[in-house]
């Protein structure tokens, strides 16, 4: 299949391009590089020996996006492009609503115009309401999002649900990611946050390499096995493969379907720190600080629906997540732009 990947040079996008090419698909990528480097896709090309037509442009630029569809016979789209920093979304809500909603609206409009009606959307576990029992199932309650970023995912899901309802030719898969971590085993591509990392794993690895003094663990008094927050960390290569499985499903079904991409296992912040230190024989200086506003004590997926309907399960364990993160970090101490 010929797949248009928006946000293709980003963290999850670049790993997904690699898996798509490895599994015989062709890829066209669009990214404005607001949070990524062109080098990511150069390295995917290096790893696969294949070429990715790349367009540095904003998905919201309707005319330019239409030209991409005119130039390439696109079968389906994976829509990663979006802003994703939770804290920043609180201080810049307009930028987040504008970017994440407009890019989705423009994309769907252009897809319709070119008769392309198969879409995989990057959603997030953050759309689930905080008062659900664990593990989270696809029909668990959504809403009550604690920040504008979460609301943009919630709203995009609703827009896509309505589009699929209105036109029976559309096929939409909404993938709700849990906590993506790790990097490709080559150490050539990985997560490269532009500023101080918001997420746990890049903060751990930047602390281990000396770019950060110490990790602040947000809260030590949660009702969990060691008092620190529990999450469902998933290796980015497993996540990328989930998209390839979703495409197979997408081509054979219409309508809207939602899938969790997680492992079903919860690890605490201290579990992560200990696993990272043990796997890589490094020290991660850390201290316990106040809770971060909006954080839940525990969040993990029930991945059964994905296993049953997509035939997909995560195969990388915590040790692989830690080793692969460290290989990427130590080979690229300052990310792509070193
Ligand atoms: P990322 O920032 O590395 O990738 C997103 C890419 O989109 C970047 O390369 C950025 O330059 C590009 N982009 C943003 N706005 C654009 C626009 N208007 N036009 C063109 N390109 C644009 O983030 P990621 O971690 O790879 O996340 C990919 C998707 O998955 C995002 O939609 C994100 O919200 C979602 N997601 C991520 C996580 C996570 O923890 N990483 C969890 C759940 C969902
Ligand atoms: N966390 C932490 N210190 C950090 C970053 C994160 O203790 O510097 C904790 C956070 O409170 C949560 C877990 O690590 O319990 C995962 O946070 P992250 O921001 O990576 O993902 P989230 O699940 O919040 O989207």
mmCIF file of C-alpha atoms and ligand atoms in Angstrom:
data_model
loop_
_atom_site.group_PDB
_atom_site.id
_atom_site.type_symbol
_atom_site.label_atom_id
_atom_site.label_comp_id
_atom_site.label_asym_id
_atom_site.label_seq_id
_atom_site.Cartn_x
_atom_site.Cartn_y
_atom_site.Cartn_z
ATOM 1 C CA UNK A 1 0.000 0.000 0.000
ATOM 2 C CA UNK A 2 1.062 3.580 -0.560
ATOM 3 C CA UNK A 3 0.739 5.302 2.802
ATOM 4 C CA UNK A 4 0.785 9.046 3.449
ATOM 5 C CA UNK A 5 2.292 9.644 6.885
ATOM 6 C CA UNK A 6 1.714 13.076 8.423
ATOM 7 C CA UNK A 7 4.197 13.909 11.178
ATOM 8 C CA UNK A 8 6.418 11.290 9.550
ATOM 9 C CA UNK A 9 9.736 12.594 10.845
ATOM 10 C CA UNK A 10 8.573 12.646 14.476
ATOM 11 C CA UNK A 11 9.332 10.069 17.125
ATOM 12 C CA UNK A 12 6.509 7.591 16.461
ATOM 13 C CA UNK A 13 6.148 8.593 12.796
ATOM 14 C CA UNK A 14 9.763 7.766 11.908
ATOM 15 C CA UNK A 15 9.578 4.351 13.613
ATOM 16 C CA UNK A 16 6.307 3.631 11.821
ATOM 17 C CA UNK A 17 7.766 4.636 8.420
ATOM 18 C CA UNK A 18 10.567 2.148 9.074
ATOM 19 C CA UNK A 19 8.152 -0.693 9.895
ATOM 20 C CA UNK A 20 5.931 0.120 6.916
ATOM 21 C CA UNK A 21 8.886 0.017 4.520
ATOM 22 C CA UNK A 22 10.203 -3.185 6.127
ATOM 23 C CA UNK A 23 6.823 -4.807 5.566
ATOM 24 C CA UNK A 24 6.684 -3.912 1.881
ATOM 25 C CA UNK A 25 4.580 -0.744 1.913
ATOM 26 C CA UNK A 26 5.608 2.530 0.299
ATOM 27 C CA UNK A 27 5.579 5.787 2.221
ATOM 28 C CA UNK A 28 5.135 9.491 1.465
ATOM 29 C CA UNK A 29 5.835 11.791 4.428
ATOM 30 C CA UNK A 30 4.600 15.289 5.275
ATOM 31 C CA UNK A 31 6.004 17.198 8.254
ATOM 32 C CA UNK A 32 6.636 20.871 8.985
ATOM 33 C CA UNK A 33 9.581 19.892 11.253
ATOM 34 C CA UNK A 34 8.242 22.047 14.113
ATOM 35 C CA UNK A 35 9.230 19.283 16.540
ATOM 36 C CA UNK A 36 11.521 16.984 14.570
ATOM 37 C CA UNK A 37 14.546 16.719 12.330
ATOM 38 C CA UNK A 38 14.822 15.838 8.645
ATOM 39 C CA UNK A 39 17.647 13.495 9.690
ATOM 40 C CA UNK A 40 15.173 11.033 11.206
ATOM 41 C CA UNK A 41 13.838 10.051 7.791
ATOM 42 C CA UNK A 42 17.328 10.129 6.245
ATOM 43 C CA UNK A 43 18.220 7.469 8.772
ATOM 44 C CA UNK A 44 15.101 5.442 8.016
ATOM 45 C CA UNK A 45 16.167 5.527 4.358
ATOM 46 C CA UNK A 46 19.655 4.441 5.406
ATOM 47 C CA UNK A 47 18.246 1.524 7.448
ATOM 48 C CA UNK A 48 15.864 0.298 4.742
ATOM 49 C CA UNK A 49 17.718 1.217 1.554
ATOM 50 C CA UNK A 50 14.420 2.732 0.359
ATOM 51 C CA UNK A 51 13.427 6.287 -0.523
ATOM 52 C CA UNK A 52 10.715 8.325 1.177
ATOM 53 C CA UNK A 53 9.305 11.263 -0.792
ATOM 54 C CA UNK A 54 9.281 14.004 1.858
ATOM 55 C CA UNK A 55 7.338 17.284 1.891
ATOM 56 C CA UNK A 56 8.306 19.897 4.448
ATOM 57 C CA UNK A 57 4.997 21.669 4.839
ATOM 58 C CA UNK A 58 2.176 22.257 7.285
ATOM 59 C CA UNK A 59 -0.738 19.834 7.066
ATOM 60 C CA UNK A 60 -3.022 22.860 7.451
ATOM 61 C CA UNK A 61 -1.834 24.219 4.095
ATOM 62 C CA UNK A 62 -4.718 22.820 2.060
ATOM 63 C CA UNK A 63 -3.370 23.711 -1.353
ATOM 64 C CA UNK A 64 0.035 22.164 -0.791
ATOM 65 C CA UNK A 65 -1.479 19.071 0.792
ATOM 66 C CA UNK A 66 -3.767 18.667 -2.190
ATOM 67 C CA UNK A 67 -0.712 18.768 -4.471
ATOM 68 C CA UNK A 68 0.815 15.846 -2.549
ATOM 69 C CA UNK A 69 -2.337 13.799 -3.153
ATOM 70 C CA UNK A 70 -2.297 14.833 -6.812
ATOM 71 C CA UNK A 71 1.309 13.675 -7.187
ATOM 72 C CA UNK A 72 1.049 10.329 -5.402
ATOM 73 C CA UNK A 73 -1.588 7.583 -5.619
ATOM 74 C CA UNK A 74 -2.277 7.453 -1.864
ATOM 75 C CA UNK A 75 -4.230 4.436 -0.528
ATOM 76 C CA UNK A 76 -4.496 5.490 3.095
ATOM 77 C CA UNK A 77 -3.205 7.979 5.643
ATOM 78 C CA UNK A 78 -1.666 7.722 9.113
ATOM 79 C CA UNK A 79 -2.124 11.054 10.878
ATOM 80 C CA UNK A 80 0.591 11.649 13.507
ATOM 81 C CA UNK A 81 1.081 15.384 12.951
ATOM 82 C CA UNK A 82 0.178 17.390 16.019
ATOM 83 C CA UNK A 83 1.487 19.200 19.052
ATOM 84 C CA UNK A 84 1.802 16.951 22.094
ATOM 85 C CA UNK A 85 3.269 18.733 25.133
ATOM 86 C CA UNK A 86 0.655 18.605 27.887
ATOM 87 C CA UNK A 87 2.081 21.496 29.950
ATOM 88 C CA UNK A 88 2.515 23.744 26.921
ATOM 89 C CA UNK A 89 -1.087 23.069 25.895
ATOM 90 C CA UNK A 90 -2.229 24.609 29.184
ATOM 91 C CA UNK A 91 -0.284 27.832 28.539
ATOM 92 C CA UNK A 92 -0.936 27.931 24.756
ATOM 93 C CA UNK A 93 -4.423 26.443 24.280
ATOM 94 C CA UNK A 94 -5.087 28.330 21.059
ATOM 95 C CA UNK A 95 -1.957 26.971 19.395
ATOM 96 C CA UNK A 96 -2.964 23.445 20.368
ATOM 97 C CA UNK A 97 -6.617 23.647 19.299
ATOM 98 C CA UNK A 98 -5.619 25.388 16.086
ATOM 99 C CA UNK A 99 -2.857 22.986 15.121
ATOM 100 C CA UNK A 100 -4.425 19.697 16.179
ATOM 101 C CA UNK A 101 -8.008 20.371 15.063
ATOM 102 C CA UNK A 102 -7.253 22.328 11.881
ATOM 103 C CA UNK A 103 -4.701 19.782 10.665
ATOM 104 C CA UNK A 104 -7.262 16.991 11.100
ATOM 105 C CA UNK A 105 -10.040 18.979 9.411
ATOM 106 C CA UNK A 106 -7.893 20.045 6.457
ATOM 107 C CA UNK A 107 -6.526 16.538 6.041
ATOM 108 C CA UNK A 108 -10.013 14.976 5.943
ATOM 109 C CA UNK A 109 -11.245 17.606 3.513
ATOM 110 C CA UNK A 110 -8.349 16.972 1.127
ATOM 111 C CA UNK A 111 -8.719 13.199 1.504
ATOM 112 C CA UNK A 112 -12.407 13.466 0.601
ATOM 113 C CA UNK A 113 -11.598 15.605 -2.417
ATOM 114 C CA UNK A 114 -9.159 12.956 -3.667
ATOM 115 C CA UNK A 115 -11.393 9.998 -2.810
ATOM 116 C CA UNK A 116 -9.017 8.661 -0.135
ATOM 117 C CA UNK A 117 -11.157 7.526 2.781
ATOM 118 C CA UNK A 118 -8.954 5.336 4.962
ATOM 119 C CA UNK A 119 -7.339 6.920 7.985
ATOM 120 C CA UNK A 120 -5.458 5.853 11.103
ATOM 121 C CA UNK A 121 -5.458 8.524 13.801
ATOM 122 C CA UNK A 122 -2.950 8.953 16.665
ATOM 123 C CA UNK A 123 -5.102 9.249 19.729
ATOM 124 C CA UNK A 124 -4.063 8.837 23.309
ATOM 125 C CA UNK A 125 -4.969 7.192 26.602
ATOM 126 C CA UNK A 126 -5.373 10.757 27.820
ATOM 127 C CA UNK A 127 -8.914 10.804 26.320
ATOM 128 C CA UNK A 128 -10.061 8.394 29.049
ATOM 129 C CA UNK A 129 -11.811 9.965 32.000
ATOM 130 C CA UNK A 130 -9.841 9.838 35.248
ATOM 131 C CA UNK A 131 -12.581 8.001 37.146
ATOM 132 C CA UNK A 132 -12.434 4.691 35.235
ATOM 133 C CA UNK A 133 -11.495 1.360 36.786
ATOM 134 C CA UNK A 134 -8.249 -0.163 35.475
ATOM 135 C CA UNK A 135 -7.431 -1.651 33.038
ATOM 136 C CA UNK A 136 -8.889 0.757 30.501
ATOM 137 C CA UNK A 137 -11.008 -0.783 27.764
ATOM 138 C CA UNK A 138 -11.980 0.935 24.540
ATOM 139 C CA UNK A 139 -15.504 1.392 25.871
ATOM 140 C CA UNK A 140 -14.341 2.901 29.177
ATOM 141 C CA UNK A 141 -15.644 6.409 29.806
ATOM 142 C CA UNK A 142 -13.928 9.239 27.891
ATOM 143 C CA UNK A 143 -13.847 12.985 28.602
ATOM 144 C CA UNK A 144 -13.104 15.132 31.663
ATOM 145 C CA UNK A 145 -9.683 15.702 30.079
ATOM 146 C CA UNK A 146 -7.297 17.521 32.406
ATOM 147 C CA UNK A 147 -5.628 19.700 29.732
ATOM 148 C CA UNK A 148 -6.226 21.210 26.244
ATOM 149 C CA UNK A 149 -3.970 18.624 24.565
ATOM 150 C CA UNK A 150 -6.245 15.842 25.823
ATOM 151 C CA UNK A 151 -9.318 17.730 24.626
ATOM 152 C CA UNK A 152 -7.824 18.097 21.121
ATOM 153 C CA UNK A 153 -7.520 14.302 20.911
ATOM 154 C CA UNK A 154 -11.027 13.887 22.292
ATOM 155 C CA UNK A 155 -12.427 16.361 19.750
ATOM 156 C CA UNK A 156 -10.518 14.910 16.791
ATOM 157 C CA UNK A 157 -11.841 11.465 17.694
ATOM 158 C CA UNK A 158 -15.386 12.847 17.643
ATOM 159 C CA UNK A 159 -14.848 14.595 14.289
ATOM 160 C CA UNK A 160 -13.541 11.375 12.748
ATOM 161 C CA UNK A 161 -16.372 9.336 14.296
ATOM 162 C CA UNK A 162 -18.902 11.689 12.715
ATOM 163 C CA UNK A 163 -17.179 11.551 9.312
ATOM 164 C CA UNK A 164 -17.214 7.743 9.375
ATOM 165 C CA UNK A 165 -20.887 7.772 10.403
ATOM 166 C CA UNK A 166 -21.895 10.167 7.620
ATOM 167 C CA UNK A 167 -20.139 8.399 4.740
ATOM 168 C CA UNK A 168 -20.138 4.575 4.708
ATOM 169 C CA UNK A 169 -17.096 4.552 2.413
ATOM 170 C CA UNK A 170 -14.878 5.937 5.175
ATOM 171 C CA UNK A 171 -12.764 3.669 7.349
ATOM 172 C CA UNK A 172 -11.262 5.223 10.470
ATOM 173 C CA UNK A 173 -9.108 3.602 13.127
ATOM 174 C CA UNK A 174 -8.401 5.550 16.279
ATOM 175 C CA UNK A 175 -5.362 4.199 18.102
ATOM 176 C CA UNK A 176 -5.127 5.159 21.768
ATOM 177 C CA UNK A 177 -1.470 4.986 22.710
ATOM 178 C CA UNK A 178 -0.371 4.444 26.270
ATOM 179 C CA UNK A 179 3.236 5.501 27.100
ATOM 180 C CA UNK A 180 5.587 5.061 24.130
ATOM 181 C CA UNK A 181 9.257 4.657 25.082
ATOM 182 C CA UNK A 182 12.403 3.115 23.626
ATOM 183 C CA UNK A 183 13.999 3.421 20.224
ATOM 184 C CA UNK A 184 14.875 1.298 17.227
ATOM 185 C CA UNK A 185 17.513 -1.285 18.139
ATOM 186 C CA UNK A 186 19.970 0.254 15.641
ATOM 187 C CA UNK A 187 20.272 3.321 17.882
ATOM 188 C CA UNK A 188 19.888 5.464 14.742
ATOM 189 C CA UNK A 189 16.394 6.812 15.421
ATOM 190 C CA UNK A 190 14.753 7.697 18.718
ATOM 191 C CA UNK A 191 12.980 10.340 20.750
ATOM 192 C CA UNK A 192 14.606 13.772 20.576
ATOM 193 C CA UNK A 193 12.719 16.301 22.710
ATOM 194 C CA UNK A 194 13.607 19.863 21.683
ATOM 195 C CA UNK A 195 13.423 21.312 25.221
ATOM 196 C CA UNK A 196 13.506 19.915 28.735
ATOM 197 C CA UNK A 197 11.679 16.581 28.448
ATOM 198 C CA UNK A 198 8.148 16.409 29.865
ATOM 199 C CA UNK A 199 8.024 12.642 29.731
ATOM 200 C CA UNK A 200 9.635 10.248 32.134
ATOM 201 C CA UNK A 201 11.843 8.072 29.914
ATOM 202 C CA UNK A 202 13.715 10.831 28.049
ATOM 203 C CA UNK A 203 14.198 12.585 31.384
ATOM 204 C CA UNK A 204 15.706 9.411 32.848
ATOM 205 C CA UNK A 205 18.062 8.898 29.908
ATOM 206 C CA UNK A 206 19.142 12.569 29.783
ATOM 207 C CA UNK A 207 19.849 12.403 33.524
ATOM 208 C CA UNK A 208 21.865 9.212 33.098
ATOM 209 C CA UNK A 209 24.014 10.858 30.417
ATOM 210 C CA UNK A 210 24.532 14.008 32.482
ATOM 211 C CA UNK A 211 22.392 16.507 30.546
ATOM 212 C CA UNK A 212 20.081 16.816 33.599
ATOM 213 C CA UNK A 213 21.214 16.907 37.205
ATOM 214 C CA UNK A 214 18.548 14.686 38.693
ATOM 215 C CA UNK A 215 15.130 13.244 38.009
ATOM 216 C CA UNK A 216 12.267 14.628 40.063
ATOM 217 C CA UNK A 217 9.788 11.876 40.806
ATOM 218 C CA UNK A 218 6.388 13.534 40.927
ATOM 219 C CA UNK A 219 4.777 12.129 44.062
ATOM 220 C CA UNK A 220 5.746 9.330 46.419
ATOM 221 C CA UNK A 221 2.438 8.914 48.208
ATOM 222 C CA UNK A 222 0.147 7.459 45.543
ATOM 223 C CA UNK A 223 -1.852 4.327 46.380
ATOM 224 C CA UNK A 224 0.509 2.118 44.344
ATOM 225 C CA UNK A 225 2.970 -0.645 45.339
ATOM 226 C CA UNK A 226 5.802 1.857 46.041
ATOM 227 C CA UNK A 227 3.922 5.173 46.204
ATOM 228 C CA UNK A 228 4.990 6.407 42.729
ATOM 229 C CA UNK A 229 2.753 6.689 39.653
ATOM 230 C CA UNK A 230 2.076 3.597 37.560
ATOM 231 C CA UNK A 231 1.859 3.655 33.738
ATOM 232 C CA UNK A 232 1.709 1.256 30.787
ATOM 233 C CA UNK A 233 5.019 1.791 28.945
ATOM 234 C CA UNK A 234 5.126 0.392 25.420
ATOM 235 C CA UNK A 235 8.174 -0.003 23.154
ATOM 236 C CA UNK A 236 7.882 2.355 20.167
ATOM 237 C CA UNK A 237 8.671 -0.473 17.741
ATOM 238 C CA UNK A 238 5.689 -2.445 19.092
ATOM 239 C CA UNK A 239 3.606 0.702 18.719
ATOM 240 C CA UNK A 240 4.821 1.174 15.134
ATOM 241 C CA UNK A 241 3.922 -2.440 14.315
ATOM 242 C CA UNK A 242 0.463 -1.804 15.754
ATOM 243 C CA UNK A 243 -0.028 0.748 12.973
ATOM 244 C CA UNK A 244 0.916 -1.767 10.292
ATOM 245 C CA UNK A 245 -1.610 -4.222 11.767
ATOM 246 C CA UNK A 246 -4.198 -1.433 11.846
ATOM 247 C CA UNK A 247 -3.634 -0.757 8.124
ATOM 248 C CA UNK A 248 -4.372 -4.375 7.267
ATOM 249 C CA UNK A 249 -7.637 -4.076 9.179
ATOM 250 C CA UNK A 250 -8.407 -0.686 7.639
ATOM 251 C CA UNK A 251 -8.213 -2.035 4.099
ATOM 252 C CA UNK A 252 -10.797 -4.731 4.815
ATOM 253 C CA UNK A 253 -13.362 -2.825 6.876
ATOM 254 C CA UNK A 254 -15.310 0.402 6.852
ATOM 255 C CA UNK A 255 -16.697 2.465 9.713
ATOM 256 C CA UNK A 256 -14.896 3.544 12.877
ATOM 257 C CA UNK A 257 -12.973 1.319 15.252
ATOM 258 C CA UNK A 258 -10.953 2.195 18.368
ATOM 259 C CA UNK A 259 -7.989 0.210 19.686
ATOM 260 C CA UNK A 260 -5.761 0.541 22.733
ATOM 261 C CA UNK A 261 -2.050 0.137 22.042
ATOM 262 C CA UNK A 262 -0.502 -0.802 25.368
ATOM 263 C CA UNK A 263 1.014 -3.852 27.019
ATOM 264 C CA UNK A 264 -1.491 -4.339 29.837
ATOM 265 C CA UNK A 265 1.335 -4.116 32.419
ATOM 266 C CA UNK A 266 1.811 -1.204 34.780
ATOM 267 C CA UNK A 267 5.220 -0.091 36.051
ATOM 268 C CA UNK A 268 5.862 2.607 38.634
ATOM 269 C CA UNK A 269 8.309 5.505 38.226
ATOM 270 C CA UNK A 270 10.678 3.789 40.655
ATOM 271 C CA UNK A 271 10.339 0.498 38.729
ATOM 272 C CA UNK A 272 11.405 2.412 35.604
ATOM 273 C CA UNK A 273 14.386 4.058 37.304
ATOM 274 C CA UNK A 274 15.553 0.750 38.763
ATOM 275 C CA UNK A 275 15.075 -1.161 35.497
ATOM 276 C CA UNK A 276 16.992 1.525 33.574
ATOM 277 C CA UNK A 277 19.900 1.490 36.034
ATOM 278 C CA UNK A 278 20.063 -2.311 36.028
ATOM 279 C CA UNK A 279 19.748 -2.779 32.258
ATOM 280 C CA UNK A 280 22.398 -0.185 31.422
ATOM 281 C CA UNK A 281 24.714 -0.193 34.458
ATOM 282 C CA UNK A 282 24.255 3.544 34.949
ATOM 283 C CA UNK A 283 23.159 5.747 37.834
ATOM 284 C CA UNK A 284 20.043 7.931 37.597
ATOM 285 C CA UNK A 285 20.143 10.459 40.462
ATOM 286 C CA UNK A 286 16.577 11.069 41.636
ATOM 287 C CA UNK A 287 14.482 12.564 44.391
ATOM 288 C CA UNK A 288 10.799 12.513 45.285
ATOM 289 C CA UNK A 289 8.994 15.841 44.892
ATOM 290 C CA UNK A 290 5.374 17.015 44.934
ATOM 291 C CA UNK A 291 2.765 15.400 42.737
ATOM 292 C CA UNK A 292 2.332 16.903 39.261
ATOM 293 C CA UNK A 293 -1.141 18.456 38.906
ATOM 294 C CA UNK A 294 -3.490 16.385 36.748
ATOM 295 C CA UNK A 295 -1.576 13.092 37.119
ATOM 296 C CA UNK A 296 -3.466 9.883 37.870
ATOM 297 C CA UNK A 297 -2.047 7.344 40.325
ATOM 298 C CA UNK A 298 -2.380 4.466 37.875
ATOM 299 C CA UNK A 299 -3.132 4.055 34.163
ATOM 300 C CA UNK A 300 -2.836 0.902 32.068
ATOM 301 C CA UNK A 301 -4.527 -0.688 29.100
ATOM 302 C CA UNK A 302 -6.544 -3.758 28.412
ATOM 303 C CA UNK A 303 -4.961 -4.658 25.028
ATOM 304 C CA UNK A 304 -7.265 -7.651 24.419
ATOM 305 C CA UNK A 305 -9.330 -6.049 21.641
ATOM 306 C CA UNK A 306 -6.180 -5.241 19.637
ATOM 307 C CA UNK A 307 -4.960 -8.794 20.101
ATOM 308 C CA UNK A 308 -8.254 -10.286 19.008
ATOM 309 C CA UNK A 309 -9.160 -8.016 16.096
ATOM 310 C CA UNK A 310 -5.773 -6.797 14.844
ATOM 311 C CA UNK A 311 -3.750 -9.871 15.789
ATOM 312 C CA UNK A 312 -1.316 -7.500 17.482
ATOM 313 C CA UNK A 313 0.462 -7.750 20.830
ATOM 314 C CA UNK A 314 3.482 -5.988 22.264
ATOM 315 C CA UNK A 315 6.543 -8.242 22.409
ATOM 316 C CA UNK A 316 9.315 -6.015 23.814
ATOM 317 C CA UNK A 317 9.798 -6.191 27.592
ATOM 318 C CA UNK A 318 10.889 -3.487 30.017
ATOM 319 C CA UNK A 319 14.545 -4.511 29.743
ATOM 320 C CA UNK A 320 14.463 -3.978 25.939
ATOM 321 C CA UNK A 321 12.734 -0.603 26.401
ATOM 322 C CA UNK A 322 15.527 0.505 28.740
ATOM 323 C CA UNK A 323 18.420 -0.896 26.692
ATOM 324 C CA UNK A 324 17.149 0.570 23.407
ATOM 325 C CA UNK A 325 16.509 3.981 24.967
ATOM 326 C CA UNK A 326 20.064 4.034 26.279
ATOM 327 C CA UNK A 327 21.627 2.890 22.993
ATOM 328 C CA UNK A 328 19.898 5.789 21.192
ATOM 329 C CA UNK A 329 20.793 8.268 23.960
ATOM 330 C CA UNK A 330 24.437 7.255 24.226
ATOM 331 C CA UNK A 331 24.988 7.146 20.447
ATOM 332 C CA UNK A 332 23.246 10.532 20.043
ATOM 333 C CA UNK A 333 23.862 12.380 23.325
ATOM 334 C CA UNK A 334 22.426 15.604 21.924
ATOM 335 C CA UNK A 335 19.821 14.049 19.651
ATOM 336 C CA UNK A 336 19.796 14.425 15.864
ATOM 337 C CA UNK A 337 21.380 17.861 15.717
ATOM 338 C CA UNK A 338 24.581 16.906 17.528
HETATM 339 P P1 LIG B 1 6.446 14.193 17.626
HETATM 340 O O1 LIG B 1 6.339 15.611 18.046
HETATM 341 O O2 LIG B 1 7.787 13.565 17.641
HETATM 342 O O3 LIG B 1 5.813 14.007 16.159
HETATM 343 C C1 LIG B 1 4.789 14.837 15.663
HETATM 344 C C2 LIG B 1 5.281 15.391 14.345
HETATM 345 O O4 LIG B 1 4.287 16.209 13.759
HETATM 346 C C3 LIG B 1 6.534 16.250 14.485
HETATM 347 O O5 LIG B 1 7.506 15.773 13.607
HETATM 348 C C4 LIG B 1 6.083 17.664 14.110
HETATM 349 O O6 LIG B 1 7.113 18.387 13.479
HETATM 350 C C5 LIG B 1 4.915 17.358 13.202
HETATM 351 N N1 LIG B 1 3.860 18.386 13.133
HETATM 352 C C6 LIG B 1 3.185 18.962 14.161
HETATM 353 N N2 LIG B 1 2.249 19.804 13.687
HETATM 354 C C7 LIG B 1 2.311 19.735 12.334
HETATM 355 C C8 LIG B 1 1.582 20.358 11.281
HETATM 356 N N3 LIG B 1 0.587 21.215 11.529
HETATM 357 N N4 LIG B 1 1.937 20.069 10.021
HETATM 358 C C9 LIG B 1 2.939 19.211 9.737
HETATM 359 N N5 LIG B 1 3.654 18.584 10.694
HETATM 360 C C10 LIG B 1 3.328 18.842 11.978
HETATM 361 O O7 LIG B 1 5.422 13.351 18.521
HETATM 362 P P2 LIG B 1 5.206 11.779 18.620
HETATM 363 O O8 LIG B 1 5.545 11.376 19.999
HETATM 364 O O9 LIG B 1 5.821 11.087 17.471
HETATM 365 O O10 LIG B 1 3.630 11.734 18.505
HETATM 366 C C11 LIG B 1 2.966 11.483 17.275
HETATM 367 C C12 LIG B 1 1.464 11.556 17.513
HETATM 368 O O11 LIG B 1 1.099 10.634 18.529
HETATM 369 C C13 LIG B 1 0.999 12.932 17.994
HETATM 370 O O12 LIG B 1 -0.250 13.219 17.407
HETATM 371 C C14 LIG B 1 0.838 12.733 19.483
HETATM 372 O O13 LIG B 1 -0.106 13.605 20.038
HETATM 373 C C15 LIG B 1 0.369 11.291 19.543
HETATM 374 N N6 LIG B 1 0.659 10.649 20.838
HETATM 375 C C16 LIG B 1 1.936 10.655 21.328
HETATM 376 C C17 LIG B 1 2.204 10.078 22.575
HETATM 377 C C18 LIG B 1 3.601 10.118 23.161
HETATM 378 O O14 LIG B 1 3.734 9.944 24.369
HETATM 379 N N7 LIG B 1 4.659 10.292 22.367
HETATM 380 C C19 LIG B 1 1.171 9.485 23.293
HETATM 381 C C20 LIG B 1 -0.111 9.484 22.761
HETATM 382 C C21 LIG B 1 -0.363 10.063 21.514
HETATM 383 N N1 LIG B 2 7.155 11.543 35.893
HETATM 384 C C1 LIG B 2 8.055 11.867 36.887
HETATM 385 N N2 LIG B 2 9.057 12.753 36.593
HETATM 386 C C2 LIG B 2 9.214 13.310 35.357
HETATM 387 C C3 LIG B 2 8.297 12.960 34.352
HETATM 388 C C4 LIG B 2 7.269 12.076 34.662
HETATM 389 O O1 LIG B 2 7.943 11.397 38.010
HETATM 390 O O2 LIG B 2 10.142 14.109 35.167
HETATM 391 C C5 LIG B 2 6.076 10.574 36.186
HETATM 392 C C6 LIG B 2 4.669 11.122 36.019
HETATM 393 O O3 LIG B 2 4.229 11.742 37.208
HETATM 394 C C7 LIG B 2 3.884 9.834 35.669
HETATM 395 C C8 LIG B 2 4.909 9.008 34.898
HETATM 396 O O4 LIG B 2 6.201 9.526 35.263
HETATM 397 O O5 LIG B 2 3.548 9.121 36.847
HETATM 398 C C9 LIG B 2 4.749 9.110 33.371
HETATM 399 O O6 LIG B 2 4.710 10.490 33.009
HETATM 400 P P1 LIG B 2 4.800 10.972 31.493
HETATM 401 O O7 LIG B 2 4.748 12.460 31.502
HETATM 402 O O8 LIG B 2 5.961 10.320 30.841
HETATM 403 O O9 LIG B 2 3.496 10.349 30.829
HETATM 404 P P2 LIG B 2 1.936 10.537 31.181
HETATM 405 O O10 LIG B 2 1.450 9.183 31.586
HETATM 406 O O11 LIG B 2 1.793 11.543 32.245
HETATM 407 O O12 LIG B 2 1.346 10.965 29.898
#
